[in-house]
Coordinates of C-alpha atoms and ligand atoms in Angstrom, one line a residue:
M1 CA 57.7 150.9 102.0
T2 CA 56.7 147.4 102.3
R3 CA 58.2 144.5 103.8
A4 CA 59.8 142.0 101.3
A5 CA 58.3 138.6 102.3
D6 CA 55.3 140.8 101.0
I7 CA 57.1 140.9 97.3
L8 CA 57.9 138.2 97.2
V9 CA 54.1 137.1 97.2
T10 CA 53.3 139.4 95.4
S11 CA 55.9 138.4 92.8
L12 CA 54.2 135.2 92.8
I13 CA 51.3 135.8 92.1
Q14 CA 52.9 137.7 88.9
H15 CA 54.5 134.7 87.4
D16 CA 51.1 133.0 87.6
I17 CA 51.6 131.1 90.8
D18 CA 48.1 130.1 91.9
R19 CA 49.5 127.2 93.9
V20 CA 52.8 126.9 96.2
F21 CA 53.2 123.7 98.8
C22 CA 55.2 123.8 101.8
V23 CA 56.4 122.2 105.2
P24 CA 56.3 126.0 107.4
G25 CA 59.3 126.6 109.2
E26 CA 60.6 129.4 111.9
S27 CA 62.9 131.4 109.3
Y28 CA 60.4 132.0 107.0
L29 CA 57.2 133.1 108.9
S30 CA 57.3 136.6 107.2
V31 CA 56.5 135.1 104.3
L32 CA 54.0 132.2 105.9
D33 CA 52.6 136.0 107.0
A34 CA 52.3 137.9 104.4
M35 CA 50.7 135.1 102.3
V36 CA 47.5 135.5 105.0
D37 CA 46.7 138.5 102.7
A38 CA 47.3 136.4 99.3
P39 CA 43.9 134.4 98.4
E40 CA 45.6 133.9 94.9
T41 CA 48.3 132.0 96.2
H42 CA 47.3 128.4 97.6
V43 CA 48.6 127.5 100.1
V44 CA 49.0 123.5 100.6
T45 CA 51.1 122.4 104.2
A46 CA 52.6 118.5 103.4
R47 CA 54.0 116.9 106.1
H48 CA 57.4 116.0 104.8
E49 CA 59.2 118.5 102.6
G50 CA 59.9 115.7 99.9
G51 CA 55.8 115.4 99.5
A52 CA 55.5 119.0 99.2
G53 CA 57.9 118.9 96.8
F54 CA 57.1 115.8 95.1
M55 CA 53.5 117.8 94.8
A56 CA 54.9 120.8 93.4
I57 CA 56.0 118.9 90.9
A58 CA 52.7 116.6 89.9
D59 CA 50.5 120.2 89.9
A60 CA 53.8 121.7 87.6
K61 CA 53.5 119.2 85.7
V62 CA 49.5 118.9 85.3
S63 CA 49.3 122.4 85.2
G64 CA 51.9 123.7 83.2
R65 CA 53.1 126.1 85.7
T66 CA 56.5 126.7 87.6
A67 CA 56.8 124.4 90.5
V68 CA 57.0 126.0 93.8
A69 CA 57.8 124.8 97.7
F70 CA 58.7 126.5 100.5
V71 CA 61.0 125.0 102.9
S72 CA 63.0 125.6 105.9
R73 CA 66.5 125.8 106.1
G74 CA 69.1 123.0 107.4
P75 CA 66.6 119.7 107.9
G76 CA 64.0 121.4 105.8
A77 CA 66.3 121.3 102.7
M78 CA 67.9 118.4 103.3
N79 CA 64.5 116.6 103.6
A80 CA 63.2 117.7 99.8
A81 CA 66.4 117.2 98.5
I82 CA 64.4 114.5 96.6
A83 CA 62.0 116.8 94.9
V84 CA 65.3 118.8 93.3
H85 CA 67.0 116.3 91.8
T86 CA 64.1 114.7 90.5
A87 CA 62.7 118.1 88.7
Q88 CA 66.3 117.9 87.5
Q89 CA 65.6 114.5 85.7
D90 CA 62.8 115.2 84.8
A91 CA 63.5 118.8 83.6
V92 CA 60.4 120.5 85.3
P93 CA 60.7 124.2 86.2
M94 CA 60.8 124.6 90.1
I95 CA 61.6 127.1 92.3
L96 CA 62.4 125.9 95.9
F97 CA 61.9 128.7 98.2
V98 CA 64.4 127.7 101.2
G99 CA 64.3 130.0 104.8
Q100 CA 67.9 130.6 105.8
V101 CA 69.6 132.0 109.2
E102 CA 70.0 136.0 109.9
R103 CA 72.4 137.5 107.7
P104 CA 74.6 138.4 110.7
H105 CA 75.2 134.8 111.9
L106 CA 75.7 133.2 108.3
G107 CA 78.7 131.5 108.2
M108 CA 78.9 131.2 112.0
N109 CA 77.8 127.9 111.7
A110 CA 74.2 128.6 113.4
F111 CA 71.3 126.4 114.3
Q112 CA 70.3 124.9 111.2
E113 CA 72.9 126.8 108.9
V114 CA 73.7 125.4 105.6
D115 CA 75.1 126.5 102.8
H116 CA 72.3 126.6 100.4
A117 CA 73.8 127.4 97.4
R118 CA 76.7 124.8 98.0
L119 CA 74.2 122.4 98.8
F120 CA 72.1 122.5 95.9
A121 CA 74.5 123.5 93.1
P122 CA 74.7 120.2 91.5
M123 CA 71.4 119.8 90.8
C124 CA 70.5 122.9 89.9
K125 CA 70.2 125.5 87.2
W126 CA 70.9 127.7 89.5
T127 CA 70.8 129.3 93.6
A128 CA 71.3 132.1 95.0
E129 CA 70.5 133.5 98.8
V130 CA 69.8 137.0 98.5
H131 CA 71.7 140.0 101.3
D132 CA 69.3 142.9 100.1
P133 CA 66.1 142.9 100.5
D134 CA 65.8 145.5 97.4
R135 CA 67.1 142.4 95.0
L136 CA 64.5 140.0 96.3
A137 CA 62.2 140.8 93.6
D138 CA 64.6 141.4 90.7
V139 CA 66.1 137.7 91.9
V140 CA 63.0 136.0 92.2
A141 CA 62.5 137.0 88.6
T142 CA 65.5 136.0 87.4
A143 CA 64.7 131.9 89.2
F144 CA 61.4 131.8 87.0
H145 CA 63.7 132.8 84.0
R146 CA 66.1 130.3 84.9
A147 CA 63.9 127.3 85.8
R148 CA 61.8 128.1 82.9
A149 CA 64.4 128.5 79.9
G150 CA 66.8 126.4 78.1
T151 CA 66.3 123.0 79.6
P152 CA 63.5 122.9 82.8
G153 CA 64.9 123.0 86.2
P154 CA 65.1 123.2 89.6
V155 CA 66.3 126.7 91.0
V156 CA 67.2 127.2 94.6
I157 CA 66.7 130.6 96.1
S158 CA 67.8 131.2 100.0
L159 CA 66.0 133.7 101.9
P160 CA 67.9 134.8 105.4
E161 CA 64.9 135.5 107.7
D162 CA 66.0 138.9 108.9
M163 CA 66.0 140.2 105.0
L164 CA 62.5 139.2 104.6
E165 CA 61.3 141.2 107.3
E166 CA 63.0 144.4 105.8
T167 CA 61.1 147.1 104.4
V168 CA 61.7 148.1 100.8
S169 CA 60.7 150.9 98.9
E170 CA 57.6 149.9 96.8
A171 CA 58.5 149.7 93.4
P172 CA 57.1 147.5 90.1
V173 CA 57.7 143.6 90.1
P174 CA 59.2 142.3 87.4
V175 CA 58.6 140.1 84.9
R176 CA 61.1 139.0 82.5
G177 CA 59.5 137.7 79.2
P178 CA 59.9 134.2 77.9
A179 CA 62.8 133.8 76.0
R180 CA 62.3 130.6 73.2
A181 CA 64.9 129.2 71.4
A182 CA 63.9 128.5 67.5
A183 CA 64.6 126.4 64.7
A184 CA 65.8 128.1 61.7
A185 CA 64.1 127.1 58.3
S186 CA 67.3 125.5 57.0
D187 CA 67.2 122.9 59.8
I188 CA 63.5 122.5 59.2
E189 CA 63.8 121.9 55.6
A190 CA 67.0 119.5 56.8
L191 CA 65.1 117.2 58.5
R192 CA 61.7 117.1 56.1
K193 CA 65.0 115.8 54.2
Q194 CA 66.3 113.7 56.4
I195 CA 62.7 112.0 57.4
A196 CA 62.0 111.7 53.6
A197 CA 65.2 110.2 52.2
A198 CA 64.4 107.6 55.3
R199 CA 62.8 104.3 54.8
K200 CA 62.3 103.7 58.8
P201 CA 62.0 106.9 60.8
L202 CA 61.1 107.0 64.4
I203 CA 60.5 109.6 66.5
V204 CA 60.8 109.1 70.8
A205 CA 58.9 111.7 72.3
G206 CA 60.0 113.3 75.7
G207 CA 58.4 115.1 78.9
L208 CA 58.9 118.1 76.8
L209 CA 56.1 117.5 74.7
Q210 CA 53.7 116.9 77.5
T211 CA 51.2 120.0 77.2
A212 CA 48.3 119.7 75.2
A213 CA 49.8 121.7 72.3
G214 CA 52.6 119.7 72.3
R215 CA 51.0 116.5 71.8
A216 CA 48.9 117.1 69.5
A217 CA 51.6 118.3 67.3
L218 CA 53.2 115.3 68.2
Q219 CA 50.4 113.6 67.0
R220 CA 49.5 115.8 63.0
V221 CA 53.2 115.6 62.2
A222 CA 53.0 111.9 62.7
E223 CA 50.3 111.4 60.7
A224 CA 51.0 113.3 58.4
F225 CA 54.8 112.0 57.7
G226 CA 53.2 108.4 58.5
L227 CA 56.0 108.7 61.1
P228 CA 56.1 106.0 63.8
V229 CA 56.3 107.2 67.5
A230 CA 57.5 105.9 70.7
A231 CA 57.5 106.9 73.9
A232 CA 60.2 107.7 76.2
V233 CA 60.8 106.4 80.4
R234 CA 57.5 107.7 81.7
Q235 CA 56.3 109.4 78.9
I236 CA 53.9 106.5 77.5
D237 CA 50.2 109.3 78.1
V238 CA 52.2 111.4 75.8
I239 CA 50.2 110.0 72.6
D240 CA 47.2 107.7 71.9
N241 CA 48.0 104.5 73.1
D242 CA 45.9 102.9 70.3
H243 CA 46.7 105.2 67.7
P244 CA 48.3 103.6 64.5
N245 CA 51.1 105.6 65.1
Y246 CA 51.9 104.2 68.6
A247 CA 54.9 101.5 68.7
G248 CA 55.9 101.2 72.6
H249 CA 57.3 102.7 75.6
M250 CA 61.1 102.5 76.1
G251 CA 60.6 102.3 79.6
Y252 CA 62.7 100.6 82.4
G253 CA 64.1 97.4 81.4
A254 CA 61.5 97.7 78.1
P255 CA 61.3 94.9 76.5
G256 CA 63.7 92.6 74.2
E257 CA 61.0 92.5 71.4
L258 CA 60.0 95.5 71.0
I259 CA 63.9 97.3 71.2
A260 CA 65.0 94.8 68.3
A261 CA 61.5 96.1 66.7
L262 CA 62.3 99.7 67.1
S263 CA 66.7 99.6 66.2
Q264 CA 65.7 98.6 62.8
S265 CA 65.0 101.7 62.1
D266 CA 66.9 104.4 59.5
L267 CA 66.8 107.4 61.6
V268 CA 65.9 108.6 65.7
L269 CA 64.0 112.0 65.5
A270 CA 63.9 112.5 69.3
V271 CA 61.8 115.3 70.4
G272 CA 61.3 116.7 73.7
A273 CA 64.0 113.7 75.2
R274 CA 67.2 113.5 76.3
L275 CA 67.9 109.6 75.2
G276 CA 69.4 109.1 78.4
D277 CA 70.1 105.7 80.2
V278 CA 66.7 104.7 80.5
T279 CA 64.9 105.1 77.5
S280 CA 68.4 104.1 75.6
Q281 CA 68.6 101.2 77.4
G282 CA 71.8 101.4 79.0
Y283 CA 72.9 103.9 76.2
S284 CA 72.2 101.2 73.1
F285 CA 69.2 102.2 70.9
P286 CA 70.0 104.7 70.2
A287 CA 74.2 103.7 71.3
A288 CA 76.0 106.6 72.4
P289 CA 78.6 108.2 71.4
C290 CA 78.0 106.4 68.1
P291 CA 74.7 105.5 67.3
A292 CA 73.9 103.0 64.5
Q293 CA 71.6 105.2 62.5
P294 CA 71.3 109.3 62.2
V295 CA 69.8 110.6 65.8
V296 CA 68.1 113.8 65.0
Q297 CA 67.4 115.8 68.6
V298 CA 65.3 119.0 69.5
W299 CA 65.6 120.1 72.8
P300 CA 65.3 123.8 74.0
D301 CA 69.2 123.7 74.5
A302 CA 72.5 123.8 72.7
T303 CA 74.8 123.2 75.5
E304 CA 72.8 119.1 75.6
L305 CA 72.6 118.4 72.6
G306 CA 75.6 116.3 71.3
S307 CA 76.9 116.0 74.2
F308 CA 76.6 112.4 74.4
R309 CA 76.4 110.9 71.3
D310 CA 77.4 112.1 68.0
L311 CA 74.2 114.1 66.4
A312 CA 72.9 114.0 62.8
L313 CA 71.7 116.9 63.3
G314 CA 71.0 118.8 66.6
I315 CA 68.0 121.8 66.7
A316 CA 68.4 124.3 69.8
A317 CA 64.6 125.1 69.8
D318 CA 61.4 124.4 71.7
P319 CA 59.9 121.2 71.0
A320 CA 56.2 121.5 69.8
E321 CA 57.1 124.9 67.7
V322 CA 59.5 122.8 65.9
L323 CA 56.6 120.9 65.4
S324 CA 54.5 122.3 64.2
Q325 CA 57.2 124.0 61.8
L326 CA 57.5 121.0 60.8
S327 CA 53.6 120.1 60.2
A328 CA 54.0 122.8 57.5
V329 CA 56.3 120.9 55.2
A330 CA 54.5 117.5 55.8
P331 CA 54.4 115.6 52.2
E332 CA 51.0 115.7 50.7
A333 CA 50.6 112.3 51.9
P334 CA 52.4 109.7 53.7
E335 CA 55.1 107.3 52.9
P336 CA 53.6 103.9 51.9
A337 CA 56.8 102.9 53.0
H338 CA 56.7 104.7 56.3
L339 CA 52.8 103.3 57.2
D340 CA 54.0 99.6 56.3
W341 CA 56.8 100.2 59.2
C342 CA 54.0 102.2 61.5
R343 CA 51.9 99.1 61.0
E344 CA 54.4 96.4 61.7
L345 CA 55.5 98.6 64.8
H346 CA 52.3 99.6 66.5
A347 CA 51.1 95.8 65.9
G348 CA 54.1 95.0 68.3
A349 CA 53.2 97.7 70.7
L350 CA 49.2 96.7 71.0
R351 CA 51.1 92.4 71.4
L352 CA 53.5 93.8 74.6
R353 CA 50.6 95.4 75.8
Q354 CA 48.8 91.7 76.7
W355 CA 49.2 90.0 79.9
D356 CA 46.9 87.1 80.5
G357 CA 48.5 85.9 83.3
P358 CA 46.9 84.2 86.8
A359 CA 44.8 87.2 88.7
E360 CA 46.2 85.0 92.0
A361 CA 48.4 83.0 93.2
E362 CA 48.9 81.4 96.8
D363 CA 50.5 83.9 98.2
G364 CA 48.5 86.7 97.3
V365 CA 46.9 88.7 94.0
V366 CA 48.9 89.1 91.0
F367 CA 49.0 92.5 90.8
G368 CA 48.8 92.8 87.0
A369 CA 44.7 91.2 87.8
F370 CA 44.6 94.3 89.6
V371 CA 46.1 96.7 87.1
R372 CA 43.9 95.1 84.1
E373 CA 40.5 95.8 86.1
V374 CA 41.4 99.4 87.0
D375 CA 42.5 99.6 83.0
A376 CA 39.0 98.5 82.4
M377 CA 37.6 100.7 84.6
L378 CA 38.9 104.4 85.1
A379 CA 38.0 107.1 83.0
D380 CA 39.2 108.1 79.5
D381 CA 40.5 111.4 81.4
A382 CA 41.6 109.5 84.8
I383 CA 44.9 110.3 86.1
I384 CA 47.6 107.9 86.8
A385 CA 50.3 108.3 89.8
S386 CA 52.6 105.7 89.9
D387 CA 55.5 105.4 92.7
A388 CA 59.2 103.6 92.0
G389 CA 58.5 99.9 92.6
N390 CA 57.8 96.5 90.7
F391 CA 54.3 97.2 90.6
G392 CA 55.0 99.7 88.6
A393 CA 55.9 97.4 85.8
W394 CA 52.0 96.5 85.7
V395 CA 50.8 100.0 85.6
Q396 CA 53.1 100.9 82.9
K397 CA 52.4 97.5 81.0
V398 CA 48.3 97.3 81.2
I399 CA 46.9 100.1 81.6
R400 CA 46.1 101.7 78.4
F401 CA 47.3 105.6 78.3
G402 CA 44.4 106.5 75.5
G403 CA 42.5 110.2 75.8
D404 CA 42.9 111.8 77.7
R405 CA 44.4 109.4 80.0
R406 CA 47.9 111.0 81.5
M407 CA 50.4 109.2 83.7
L408 CA 52.7 111.1 86.3
G409 CA 55.6 109.5 87.3
P410 CA 59.2 111.1 87.8
C411 CA 61.5 110.0 85.8
S412 CA 64.3 110.1 88.3
G413 CA 63.2 106.7 89.1
A414 CA 63.0 107.9 93.1
M415 CA 60.4 106.0 95.0
G416 CA 57.4 107.9 97.6
F417 CA 56.7 110.6 94.0
G418 CA 53.1 108.3 93.7
V419 CA 51.3 109.7 96.9
P420 CA 52.1 113.4 96.7
G421 CA 51.6 113.1 93.0
A422 CA 47.8 111.6 93.4
V423 CA 47.0 114.5 95.9
A424 CA 48.6 117.7 94.0
A425 CA 46.9 116.0 90.8
S426 CA 43.3 116.0 92.4
L427 CA 44.0 119.0 93.7
R428 CA 44.7 120.7 90.7
F429 CA 41.1 118.8 89.0
P430 CA 38.9 117.9 91.4
G431 CA 36.4 116.8 89.2
R432 CA 38.6 113.8 87.6
Q433 CA 39.6 110.1 88.5
V434 CA 43.0 110.5 90.0
I435 CA 44.5 107.0 91.1
G436 CA 48.1 106.9 92.6
F437 CA 50.1 103.2 93.2
A438 CA 52.5 102.8 95.5
G439 CA 54.2 99.3 96.6
D440 CA 55.0 98.7 100.2
G441 CA 58.5 100.2 100.5
G442 CA 57.7 103.8 99.5
M443 CA 54.1 103.9 100.4
L444 CA 55.6 104.6 103.9
M445 CA 58.2 106.9 102.8
T446 CA 55.6 109.6 102.2
G447 CA 52.1 107.4 102.1
N448 CA 51.5 110.2 104.9
E449 CA 50.6 113.1 102.7
L450 CA 46.9 110.9 102.9
A451 CA 46.7 113.3 105.8
T452 CA 47.6 116.0 103.1
A453 CA 44.4 114.9 101.1
I454 CA 42.1 114.9 103.5
Q455 CA 42.6 118.7 105.3
Y456 CA 42.2 119.9 101.6
G457 CA 39.4 118.2 100.5
A458 CA 41.9 116.1 97.4
C459 CA 40.0 112.6 96.9
P460 CA 42.6 110.6 95.2
I461 CA 42.1 106.8 95.3
I462 CA 45.7 105.4 96.7
V463 CA 46.4 102.1 96.3
V464 CA 49.4 100.1 98.1
S465 CA 50.9 97.1 96.7
D466 CA 51.8 95.3 100.0
N467 CA 54.0 91.9 99.0
G468 CA 56.0 92.6 102.2
S469 CA 59.2 93.3 100.4
Y470 CA 61.1 96.3 98.6
G471 CA 60.5 94.0 95.7
T472 CA 62.9 95.5 92.8
I473 CA 66.0 95.0 94.9
R474 CA 64.2 91.8 96.3
M475 CA 64.7 90.7 92.3
H476 CA 67.5 92.4 91.4
Q477 CA 69.5 90.2 94.6
E478 CA 67.5 87.0 92.7
K479 CA 69.2 87.3 89.6
S480 CA 72.7 88.6 91.0
F481 CA 72.9 86.3 94.2
P482 CA 70.4 84.1 94.1
N483 CA 69.7 82.7 97.5
R484 CA 71.1 85.5 99.5
L485 CA 68.5 87.8 100.6
A486 CA 69.2 90.2 102.5
M487 CA 67.3 92.8 103.9
T488 CA 64.8 93.2 101.8
D489 CA 61.9 91.5 104.0
L490 CA 59.5 94.0 105.2
R491 CA 57.1 93.7 108.4
N492 CA 53.7 95.8 107.5
P493 CA 51.4 97.8 109.2
D494 CA 47.5 97.1 108.8
F495 CA 47.7 99.4 105.7
R496 CA 44.0 99.3 105.7
A497 CA 43.3 100.3 109.3
W498 CA 46.8 102.6 108.8
G499 CA 44.7 104.3 105.6
E500 CA 41.3 104.6 107.3
S501 CA 43.0 105.6 110.4
F502 CA 43.3 109.0 108.2
G503 CA 39.5 109.1 107.6
A504 CA 39.8 107.4 104.5
L505 CA 37.5 104.6 102.9
A506 CA 39.4 102.0 103.5
F507 CA 39.8 98.6 101.6
Q508 CA 41.7 95.5 102.0
I509 CA 41.8 93.2 99.0
D510 CA 43.2 89.5 99.3
R511 CA 41.5 87.7 96.8
A512 CA 41.3 88.4 92.7
D513 CA 37.0 88.7 93.5
Q514 CA 37.0 91.5 95.8
I515 CA 39.0 93.9 93.2
R516 CA 35.9 94.9 91.0
P517 CA 34.0 95.3 93.6
T518 CA 36.1 97.2 96.0
L519 CA 36.8 99.2 92.7
E520 CA 33.1 100.3 92.0
Q521 CA 33.2 101.4 96.1
A522 CA 36.3 103.5 95.5
L523 CA 34.8 105.0 92.6
A524 CA 31.8 105.9 93.5
A525 CA 33.4 107.3 96.4
E526 CA 33.4 111.0 96.6
R527 CA 36.0 110.6 99.8
P528 CA 39.6 109.6 99.5
V529 CA 39.8 106.3 99.3
F530 CA 42.8 103.6 100.2
I531 CA 43.2 100.9 98.7
S532 CA 45.8 97.7 100.2
V533 CA 46.4 94.6 98.1
R534 CA 48.2 92.1 99.5
T535 CA 50.4 91.1 96.6
S536 CA 52.2 87.8 96.0
L537 CA 55.4 88.4 95.9
E538 CA 56.0 85.2 93.8
H539 CA 54.2 86.9 91.3
I540 CA 57.3 90.0 91.4
S541 CA 57.1 91.3 87.6
P542 CA 54.6 90.8 84.5
N543 CA 58.1 88.6 83.2
A544 CA 59.1 86.2 85.7
T545 CA 58.1 84.7 89.3
I546 CA 60.7 84.3 91.9
S547 CA 61.2 80.7 91.3
Q548 CA 62.4 81.7 87.6
L549 CA 64.7 84.0 88.7
T550 CA 66.2 82.1 91.7
K551 CA 66.8 79.4 89.1
R552 CA 67.9 81.3 86.1
G553 CA 69.8 83.2 88.9
Ligands
TPP1 C1 63.7 106.9 97.1 C2 64.8 106.1 96.8 N1 65.0 105.0 97.9 C3 65.4 104.3 97.1 C4 65.7 103.5 96.0 C5 65.7 102.8 95.5 N2 64.9 101.4 95.4 C6 63.9 101.0 93.9 S1 62.7 99.9 93.9 C7 63.3 99.8 95.7 C8 61.3 99.4 96.4 C9 60.0 99.4 96.5 O1 59.8 98.0 97.2 P1 58.4 98.8 97.0 O2 57.9 99.8 97.2 O3 57.9 98.0 97.8 O4 57.9 98.6 95.6 P2 58.0 96.7 94.8 O5 58.8 96.7 94.2 O6 57.8 96.0 96.4 O7 56.8 96.9 93.6 C10 63.5 100.7 96.2 C11 64.5 100.5 97.6 C12 65.1 104.5 95.2 N3 64.4 104.2 93.7 N4 64.6 105.7 96.0

């Protein structure tokens, strides 16, 4: 006989889970107790359930595993909701385990009781509450299967406290085999013909190609067929930005020049990309529901294919696998017309990476100047995590994602990801440089996970772009309601002192000439670093100043 909680932990190990993130709660004490005897699974205790969830997602993105987080019922679950939503939007496999009130008290408005299944159902691929401990191992196996198969995404499992403590008879813990969708040979042939017939075919590469095998298959196909590759939102690192086939990044508010160039395409091949409103710039390219050019989409779930857009061909299959199949039928040499088209787009992408604005303004450092030095000084295998906010426009524009540089950022646009994302990446890859960016708004949402970095020996460099404002919203206000500013000013703590109080090596940058020496010290430090950059609000984005926006508005 064995305790249900121990079975749960054994099941995690059987599913290759070596790290979980949690905020402990009294509703799942027995799982925490079971973890004591399971050194194979490293438990990271976070300071907020949102932070725990974001760390789990970042760890899944860099490790290829399923994100696993444990939180307490009701309040803990509510705090974790932001991560569940992000896993859904980013198509990241995730299981959120939530402690629950005892079974006899369910449905009686017990202390902190929430119906987790109903709460999370619209955001999740599957929710379940386990009432019978004999079913627990099987439910966990189903949870992993559901999170990973088809469109990856979140699953929420609610665990009544008393169920976890019951003893059950020992039995082997089930692990479901992978169920991968595959393309028919006729689809691959149809795709080959479409590419051969097109003059300006374009690959839009998405997050489901973000594995070593996926990126390698993408590059092989791009080279073999002479296909330009545009990265879907937040996937700028899916192909080396210096590769002659790299055509640009379809991120938030991508430059008109880029979208105009890409729109000339006469065949869009979306691989592992959802083509949502951000990548497609408000469903304008490729347009939805009726695109101007044929669109072929490869995604592992037939339900999503063609749901919002007419497709010339939808292939419900593993995107990396389809690219491997396509490589096998590549022409002997790419079409010269395709290579010309690649050259044209790549030249445009390189032009758009140029930024030679001022390094300093009256109200602070122009954040682009800081990012430019980061780009010059970071190693080729550095991991860059970013929060949501306008400072991120510089990160996406100026940093060259070549070699093995990885970009971690939520497609959901959730603030609060940057610091937890950097902490998780640094824990997973202690030997790599990891830098996490956040604005002053996002920093005070989840920057407290700096404490988690210190506690577990992670060594990220955390950067706050302190412009005294929820800058992105200020920018939108200037555009839509000029001279009627409201609720976007921020009065901040002394960020340098704040970072230092956690135990980080902390710096403040007020002038451009401090950037390089500070980064030199930061990169040499073998401990967590916190850098506060007093950022110009006037220089709100790489494309416009506040004064220009007010005038235009
Ligand atoms: C959790 C969450 N809350 C609110 C928003 C809306 N939002 C998007 S950007 C932004 C402001 C970001 O400010 P800051 O972190 O200071 O960065 P900045 O834009 O100034 O560079 C807000 C409030 C969001 N995306 N996520």
